[in-house]
Amino acid sequence: MDLFNKYKNKDFAYIINYINMALSYNKAMTPYSLSKFFIKTKSFKEVIKYVINKDNSILYKAEDKKIHPVYKNSIIMRLTYAERAWLYNILHDPKAELFLDRNIIDLLINDLEKSHNTPYTLSNNEMHILKLNDNPAHKYTIEEIGIFRKVMHVIYKKIYVSISMKQNSVGEKYMAENVIIYKIEYMSDDDTLHILYYNKEYKCLKKIPLLMIKNIKLGNNITEYETIENEIKTAIASKRSTNPIVIEIDNKDNAFQRCTYKFALYDRLIYQKNDKIYMEIYYYRGSQQEDIIVSIMQLGKYIKVVSPSDIALRIKEEILARNEMFSEKIS
């Protein structure tokens, strides 16, 4: 498996998982179902065409109209050295304990350190991870780990919940009652986790930091989840800006690298045109727009706002106002 080959990363893993699932659990899919699966995983069109449209060297369409593996043995995932080093680094991240018990983490680290076919013992010197801030990593408590795993459980099981927040006053008050936790979001700028939840009665979305949650009380199972999920997706789309902020990057003094990290939180489209680098930044209205404007100003002369014009004008006016204020102070 080649970590950096686009035809052999996630799609390669999905195909292996499908082969192993079909062999171990007898859960082969029809071409239509398998196509839907690969579309949902945002697989490359070439991969979908190869897997679905014809018999090939690894899969074939049988008489039951389902796609079966050619080979009858499960496939063992073989990691490259770079992937082992990445996994080793991830296991040392405190967030690993949200997903795995400490004894499992220690077992995996020990196994990686003693793995064969490596030129030397793995260590955290193998990977240099660039962070967006210098804050020390948060060490999760047993209670916080429990909250995270309960969140994962209710998302998977599709259960209504009531959420209480940490507060200074005595007693416990449920601040969000009978809501649906839709997903967990990772905020790369400050290395924190947030949950996005939906109130069906008021048809509103809210996001709160995971560490603010004191308790989660389980409710009833969510019926007609697909209908509600469509409501949630509509609510998310309504908050999303239809026009991206487009910036032109003068790639001097590692400006492009700094931009990629500054805006790593957002969906981006990066392209080169007429020997110039452009980035389209897609965001949610409100605070995210303000954060992007602040980041653009911090990057200074290396960034030019191409569109929208109102954002460019606003930044220009802010710069002129600051220059005037600075001139008054030194005069």
Short mmCIF file of C-alpha atoms in Angstrom, two decimals:
data_model
loop_
_atom_site.label_atom_id
_atom_site.label_comp_id
_atom_site.label_asym_id
_atom_site.label_seq_id
_atom_site.Cartn_x
_atom_site.Cartn_y
_atom_site.Cartn_z
CA MET A 1 0.00 0.00 0.00
CA ASP A 2 1.45 3.33 -1.07
CA LEU A 3 0.36 6.14 1.24
CA PHE A 4 1.07 8.86 -1.31
CA ASN A 5 -0.40 7.23 -4.44
CA LYS A 6 -3.95 8.48 -4.95
CA TYR A 7 -5.02 5.20 -6.53
CA LYS A 8 -3.76 3.16 -3.60
CA ASN A 9 -4.74 5.02 -0.46
CA LYS A 10 -8.32 5.18 0.79
CA ASP A 11 -9.85 3.42 -2.24
CA PHE A 12 -7.33 0.62 -1.93
CA ALA A 13 -8.33 0.25 1.74
CA TYR A 14 -12.06 0.29 0.89
CA ILE A 15 -11.62 -2.50 -1.67
CA ILE A 16 -9.66 -4.62 0.80
CA ASN A 17 -12.31 -4.05 3.48
CA TYR A 18 -15.04 -5.05 1.03
CA ILE A 19 -13.20 -8.23 0.02
CA ASN A 20 -12.66 -9.22 3.66
CA MET A 21 -16.27 -8.42 4.56
CA ALA A 22 -17.62 -10.46 1.64
CA LEU A 23 -15.44 -13.43 2.62
CA SER A 24 -15.81 -13.30 6.41
CA TYR A 25 -19.48 -12.35 6.72
CA ASN A 26 -20.88 -13.41 3.34
CA LYS A 27 -22.02 -9.85 2.66
CA ALA A 28 -21.33 -9.43 -1.03
CA MET A 29 -23.16 -6.51 -2.69
CA THR A 30 -24.88 -5.98 -6.00
CA PRO A 31 -23.15 -3.63 -8.46
CA TYR A 32 -25.72 -0.94 -7.62
CA SER A 33 -25.17 -1.21 -3.83
CA LEU A 34 -21.40 -1.31 -4.21
CA SER A 35 -21.52 1.71 -6.51
CA LYS A 36 -23.54 3.65 -3.91
CA PHE A 37 -20.99 2.67 -1.27
CA PHE A 38 -18.05 3.94 -3.31
CA ILE A 39 -19.87 7.14 -4.25
CA LYS A 40 -20.58 7.79 -0.56
CA THR A 41 -16.88 7.33 0.25
CA LYS A 42 -16.05 9.85 -2.52
CA SER A 43 -13.93 7.30 -4.35
CA PHE A 44 -12.23 8.07 -7.65
CA LYS A 45 -14.42 7.54 -10.71
CA GLU A 46 -11.80 5.31 -12.28
CA VAL A 47 -11.95 2.99 -9.26
CA ILE A 48 -15.75 2.79 -9.34
CA LYS A 49 -15.72 2.06 -13.08
CA TYR A 50 -13.09 -0.65 -12.67
CA VAL A 51 -14.88 -2.36 -9.76
CA ILE A 52 -18.47 -2.05 -10.99
CA ASN A 53 -18.59 -2.14 -14.77
CA LYS A 54 -16.67 -5.30 -15.60
CA ASP A 55 -15.10 -8.46 -14.26
CA ASN A 56 -11.51 -7.87 -13.23
CA SER A 57 -8.62 -9.66 -11.58
CA ILE A 58 -9.90 -9.25 -8.02
CA LEU A 59 -13.73 -9.24 -8.25
CA TYR A 60 -16.34 -10.89 -10.45
CA LYS A 61 -20.11 -10.83 -10.87
CA ALA A 62 -21.63 -14.20 -9.93
CA GLU A 63 -24.96 -15.82 -10.80
CA ASP A 64 -26.59 -14.25 -7.73
CA LYS A 65 -25.88 -10.86 -9.43
CA LYS A 66 -23.54 -9.88 -6.60
CA ILE A 67 -19.89 -8.99 -6.85
CA HIS A 68 -17.64 -11.56 -5.19
CA PRO A 69 -13.87 -11.70 -4.56
CA VAL A 70 -11.86 -13.92 -6.87
CA TYR A 71 -9.61 -15.07 -4.05
CA LYS A 72 -11.02 -17.02 -1.12
CA ASN A 73 -8.56 -15.86 1.53
CA SER A 74 -8.77 -12.62 3.52
CA ILE A 75 -6.22 -9.95 2.68
CA ILE A 76 -3.81 -8.71 5.34
CA MET A 77 -3.15 -4.99 5.19
CA ARG A 78 0.59 -4.44 4.83
CA LEU A 79 1.68 -1.01 6.02
CA THR A 80 4.57 0.90 4.51
CA TYR A 81 7.32 2.28 6.73
CA ALA A 82 5.86 5.80 6.45
CA GLU A 83 2.45 4.53 7.55
CA ARG A 84 3.96 2.73 10.53
CA ALA A 85 5.74 5.93 11.55
CA TRP A 86 2.49 7.92 11.18
CA LEU A 87 0.55 5.36 13.25
CA TYR A 88 3.29 5.39 15.89
CA ASN A 89 2.99 9.18 16.13
CA ILE A 90 -0.81 9.08 16.32
CA LEU A 91 -0.74 6.52 19.15
CA HIS A 92 1.30 8.99 21.22
CA ASP A 93 -1.32 11.71 20.74
CA PRO A 94 -3.51 12.03 23.90
CA LYS A 95 -6.61 11.84 21.66
CA ALA A 96 -5.76 8.18 20.96
CA GLU A 97 -7.13 7.33 24.43
CA LEU A 98 -10.56 8.56 23.32
CA PHE A 99 -10.74 5.61 20.92
CA LEU A 100 -8.54 2.92 22.46
CA ASP A 101 -7.88 1.71 25.99
CA ARG A 102 -4.41 2.40 27.36
CA ASN A 103 -3.37 -1.25 27.35
CA ILE A 104 -4.25 -1.57 23.64
CA ILE A 105 -2.28 1.59 22.81
CA ASP A 106 0.77 0.30 24.70
CA LEU A 107 0.49 -3.07 22.95
CA LEU A 108 0.40 -1.43 19.50
CA ILE A 109 3.31 0.89 20.30
CA ASN A 110 5.37 -2.06 21.53
CA ASP A 111 4.52 -4.05 18.39
CA LEU A 112 5.48 -1.15 16.11
CA GLU A 113 8.79 -0.68 17.92
CA LYS A 114 9.63 -4.32 17.41
CA SER A 115 8.27 -4.64 13.86
CA HIS A 116 10.47 -6.33 11.29
CA ASN A 117 11.76 -4.97 7.99
CA THR A 118 12.47 -1.51 9.41
CA PRO A 119 15.92 0.06 9.11
CA TYR A 120 15.89 1.13 12.77
CA THR A 121 13.57 1.34 15.77
CA LEU A 122 10.58 3.62 15.33
CA SER A 123 10.38 6.78 17.41
CA ASN A 124 8.54 10.09 17.40
CA ASN A 125 11.50 11.60 15.53
CA GLU A 126 10.23 9.96 12.33
CA MET A 127 7.46 12.52 11.79
CA HIS A 128 7.54 16.29 12.07
CA ILE A 129 4.00 17.48 12.68
CA LEU A 130 3.38 21.17 12.09
CA LYS A 131 0.81 22.51 14.55
CA LEU A 132 -1.30 25.63 14.11
CA ASN A 133 -0.55 26.75 17.67
CA ASP A 134 1.92 26.11 20.49
CA ASN A 135 -0.64 25.04 23.07
CA PRO A 136 0.24 21.81 24.90
CA ALA A 137 -1.94 18.81 24.00
CA HIS A 138 -4.89 18.29 26.34
CA LYS A 139 -4.69 15.19 28.54
CA TYR A 140 -8.20 13.72 28.64
CA THR A 141 -9.57 12.57 31.98
CA ILE A 142 -11.47 9.32 32.51
CA GLU A 143 -14.71 11.32 32.70
CA GLU A 144 -13.98 13.16 29.43
CA ILE A 145 -13.14 9.90 27.70
CA GLY A 146 -16.45 8.49 28.94
CA ILE A 147 -18.35 11.49 27.53
CA PHE A 148 -16.63 11.12 24.15
CA ARG A 149 -17.44 7.41 23.91
CA LYS A 150 -21.04 8.05 24.90
CA VAL A 151 -21.25 10.64 22.09
CA MET A 152 -19.90 8.07 19.64
CA HIS A 153 -22.46 5.54 20.91
CA VAL A 154 -25.51 7.80 20.46
CA ILE A 155 -24.37 8.87 16.97
CA TYR A 156 -23.98 5.23 15.94
CA LYS A 157 -27.20 4.05 17.60
CA LYS A 158 -29.19 7.17 16.57
CA ILE A 159 -30.57 8.08 19.99
CA TYR A 160 -32.10 11.32 21.30
CA VAL A 161 -30.11 12.85 24.16
CA SER A 162 -30.21 15.62 26.72
CA ILE A 163 -26.92 17.44 27.30
CA SER A 164 -25.82 19.24 30.46
CA MET A 165 -22.95 21.71 30.42
CA LYS A 166 -20.24 22.38 32.98
CA GLN A 167 -21.12 25.41 35.06
CA ASN A 168 -20.10 27.10 38.30
CA SER A 169 -23.54 27.00 39.93
CA VAL A 170 -24.51 24.07 42.11
CA GLY A 171 -26.68 21.36 40.56
CA GLU A 172 -27.10 19.94 37.09
CA LYS A 173 -29.26 21.59 34.46
CA TYR A 174 -29.86 20.09 31.03
CA MET A 175 -29.15 22.91 28.60
CA ALA A 176 -30.11 20.96 25.46
CA GLU A 177 -32.98 18.53 25.87
CA ASN A 178 -34.12 15.84 23.47
CA VAL A 179 -31.63 16.74 20.72
CA ILE A 180 -29.76 14.75 18.08
CA ILE A 181 -25.95 14.70 18.12
CA TYR A 182 -25.12 14.67 14.42
CA LYS A 183 -21.33 14.54 14.34
CA ILE A 184 -18.04 15.34 16.04
CA GLU A 185 -15.87 18.02 14.45
CA TYR A 186 -12.15 18.50 14.94
CA MET A 187 -10.94 22.10 15.01
CA SER A 188 -7.35 22.02 13.79
CA ASP A 189 -6.62 25.66 14.66
CA ASP A 190 -6.80 25.03 18.41
CA ASP A 191 -6.68 21.20 18.46
CA THR A 192 -10.13 20.80 20.05
CA LEU A 193 -13.17 18.61 19.49
CA HIS A 194 -16.73 19.94 19.13
CA ILE A 195 -20.10 18.28 18.74
CA LEU A 196 -22.76 19.47 16.32
CA TYR A 197 -26.28 18.81 17.57
CA TYR A 198 -29.74 19.44 16.13
CA ASN A 199 -32.97 20.45 17.86
CA LYS A 200 -35.80 18.96 15.80
CA GLU A 201 -38.51 21.01 17.52
CA TYR A 202 -36.89 24.37 16.71
CA LYS A 203 -35.05 23.12 13.60
CA CYS A 204 -31.78 24.68 14.69
CA LEU A 205 -28.13 23.58 14.77
CA LYS A 206 -25.65 24.32 17.52
CA LYS A 207 -22.02 23.48 18.15
CA ILE A 208 -20.36 23.17 21.55
CA PRO A 209 -16.86 22.12 22.69
CA LEU A 210 -16.72 18.52 23.86
CA LEU A 211 -14.97 19.58 27.06
CA MET A 212 -17.94 21.76 28.04
CA ILE A 213 -20.21 18.72 28.35
CA LYS A 214 -20.83 17.51 31.91
CA ASN A 215 -23.29 14.71 31.23
CA ILE A 216 -25.35 13.10 28.47
CA LYS A 217 -28.70 11.54 29.30
CA LEU A 218 -29.94 8.96 26.79
CA GLY A 219 -33.46 9.22 25.40
CA ASN A 220 -35.55 7.31 22.87
CA ASN A 221 -34.39 5.91 19.56
CA ILE A 222 -34.69 8.31 16.62
CA THR A 223 -37.41 7.20 14.21
CA GLU A 224 -37.38 8.30 10.55
CA TYR A 225 -33.71 9.20 10.89
CA GLU A 226 -33.20 9.69 7.14
CA THR A 227 -35.89 12.40 7.07
CA ILE A 228 -34.32 14.18 10.04
CA GLU A 229 -30.84 13.84 8.54
CA ASN A 230 -32.07 15.62 5.41
CA GLU A 231 -33.35 18.43 7.65
CA ILE A 232 -29.91 18.64 9.28
CA LYS A 233 -28.11 18.74 5.93
CA THR A 234 -30.46 21.51 4.77
CA ALA A 235 -29.78 23.47 7.97
CA ILE A 236 -26.02 23.08 7.46
CA ALA A 237 -26.29 24.17 3.82
CA SER A 238 -28.25 27.28 4.83
CA LYS A 239 -25.38 28.37 7.08
CA ARG A 240 -22.76 27.78 4.40
CA SER A 241 -21.66 30.66 2.22
CA THR A 242 -22.50 30.15 -1.45
CA ASN A 243 -19.51 32.23 -2.58
CA PRO A 244 -16.00 31.27 -1.42
CA ILE A 245 -13.37 33.80 -0.45
CA VAL A 246 -10.75 33.63 -3.22
CA ILE A 247 -7.21 34.69 -2.42
CA GLU A 248 -4.10 35.04 -4.57
CA ILE A 249 -0.89 33.88 -2.87
CA ASP A 250 2.53 35.37 -3.49
CA ASN A 251 4.61 32.33 -2.59
CA LYS A 252 7.51 34.06 -0.85
CA ASP A 253 8.89 33.30 2.63
CA ASN A 254 6.84 30.08 2.76
CA ALA A 255 3.60 32.05 2.30
CA PHE A 256 1.84 29.16 0.55
CA GLN A 257 2.77 26.74 3.32
CA ARG A 258 1.55 29.19 5.96
CA CYS A 259 -1.73 29.63 4.05
CA THR A 260 -2.37 25.90 3.85
CA TYR A 261 -2.00 25.64 7.62
CA LYS A 262 -3.88 28.82 8.43
CA PHE A 263 -6.88 27.68 6.43
CA ALA A 264 -6.61 23.93 7.10
CA LEU A 265 -9.86 24.15 9.07
CA TYR A 266 -11.92 24.96 5.96
CA ASP A 267 -12.84 23.21 2.74
CA ARG A 268 -10.44 24.59 0.14
CA LEU A 269 -9.75 24.42 -3.56
CA ILE A 270 -6.16 25.24 -4.52
CA TYR A 271 -5.05 25.73 -8.11
CA GLN A 272 -2.42 27.47 -10.23
CA LYS A 273 -3.32 29.85 -13.04
CA ASN A 274 -0.96 32.03 -15.09
CA ASP A 275 1.92 31.10 -12.76
CA LYS A 276 -0.02 32.35 -9.75
CA ILE A 277 -1.43 30.29 -6.87
CA TYR A 278 -5.07 30.70 -5.88
CA MET A 279 -7.08 29.32 -2.97
CA GLU A 280 -10.87 29.21 -2.73
CA ILE A 281 -12.00 29.03 0.91
CA TYR A 282 -15.49 27.72 1.70
CA TYR A 283 -16.88 28.61 5.11
CA TYR A 284 -19.92 29.05 7.32
CA ARG A 285 -21.33 32.53 7.79
CA GLY A 286 -20.69 34.38 11.02
CA SER A 287 -17.64 33.72 13.15
CA GLN A 288 -15.81 31.70 10.48
CA GLN A 289 -15.87 34.64 8.08
CA GLU A 290 -14.44 36.87 10.81
CA ASP A 291 -11.70 34.34 11.56
CA ILE A 292 -10.74 34.14 7.86
CA ILE A 293 -10.50 37.94 7.60
CA VAL A 294 -8.24 38.04 10.68
CA SER A 295 -6.01 35.30 9.21
CA ILE A 296 -5.76 37.12 5.86
CA MET A 297 -4.64 40.28 7.62
CA GLN A 298 -2.07 38.35 9.66
CA LEU A 299 -0.56 36.98 6.44
CA GLY A 300 -0.09 40.54 5.24
CA LYS A 301 1.44 41.52 1.91
CA TYR A 302 1.66 37.93 0.61
CA ILE A 303 -2.13 37.64 0.23
CA LYS A 304 -4.48 39.45 -2.14
CA VAL A 305 -8.26 39.01 -1.89
CA VAL A 306 -9.62 38.43 -5.39
CA SER A 307 -13.27 38.05 -4.40
CA PRO A 308 -15.82 38.77 -3.08
CA SER A 309 -15.37 42.51 -3.48
CA ASP A 310 -17.09 43.40 -0.17
CA ILE A 311 -14.54 41.34 1.78
CA ALA A 312 -11.66 42.93 -0.12
CA LEU A 313 -13.08 46.40 0.56
CA ARG A 314 -13.61 45.64 4.24
CA ILE A 315 -9.99 44.48 4.65
CA LYS A 316 -8.73 47.56 2.80
CA GLU A 317 -10.74 49.87 5.07
CA GLU A 318 -9.50 48.04 8.17
CA ILE A 319 -5.87 48.42 7.06
CA LEU A 320 -6.35 52.15 6.31
CA ALA A 321 -8.01 52.65 9.71
CA ARG A 322 -5.13 50.93 11.50
CA ASN A 323 -2.55 52.95 9.57
CA GLU A 324 -4.34 56.16 10.52
CA MET A 325 -4.48 55.10 14.16
CA PHE A 326 -0.77 54.24 14.12
CA SER A 327 0.11 57.57 12.49
CA GLU A 328 -1.81 59.46 15.20
CA LYS A 329 0.07 57.62 17.95
CA ILE A 330 3.54 58.43 16.62
CA SER A 331 2.75 62.05 15.68
#
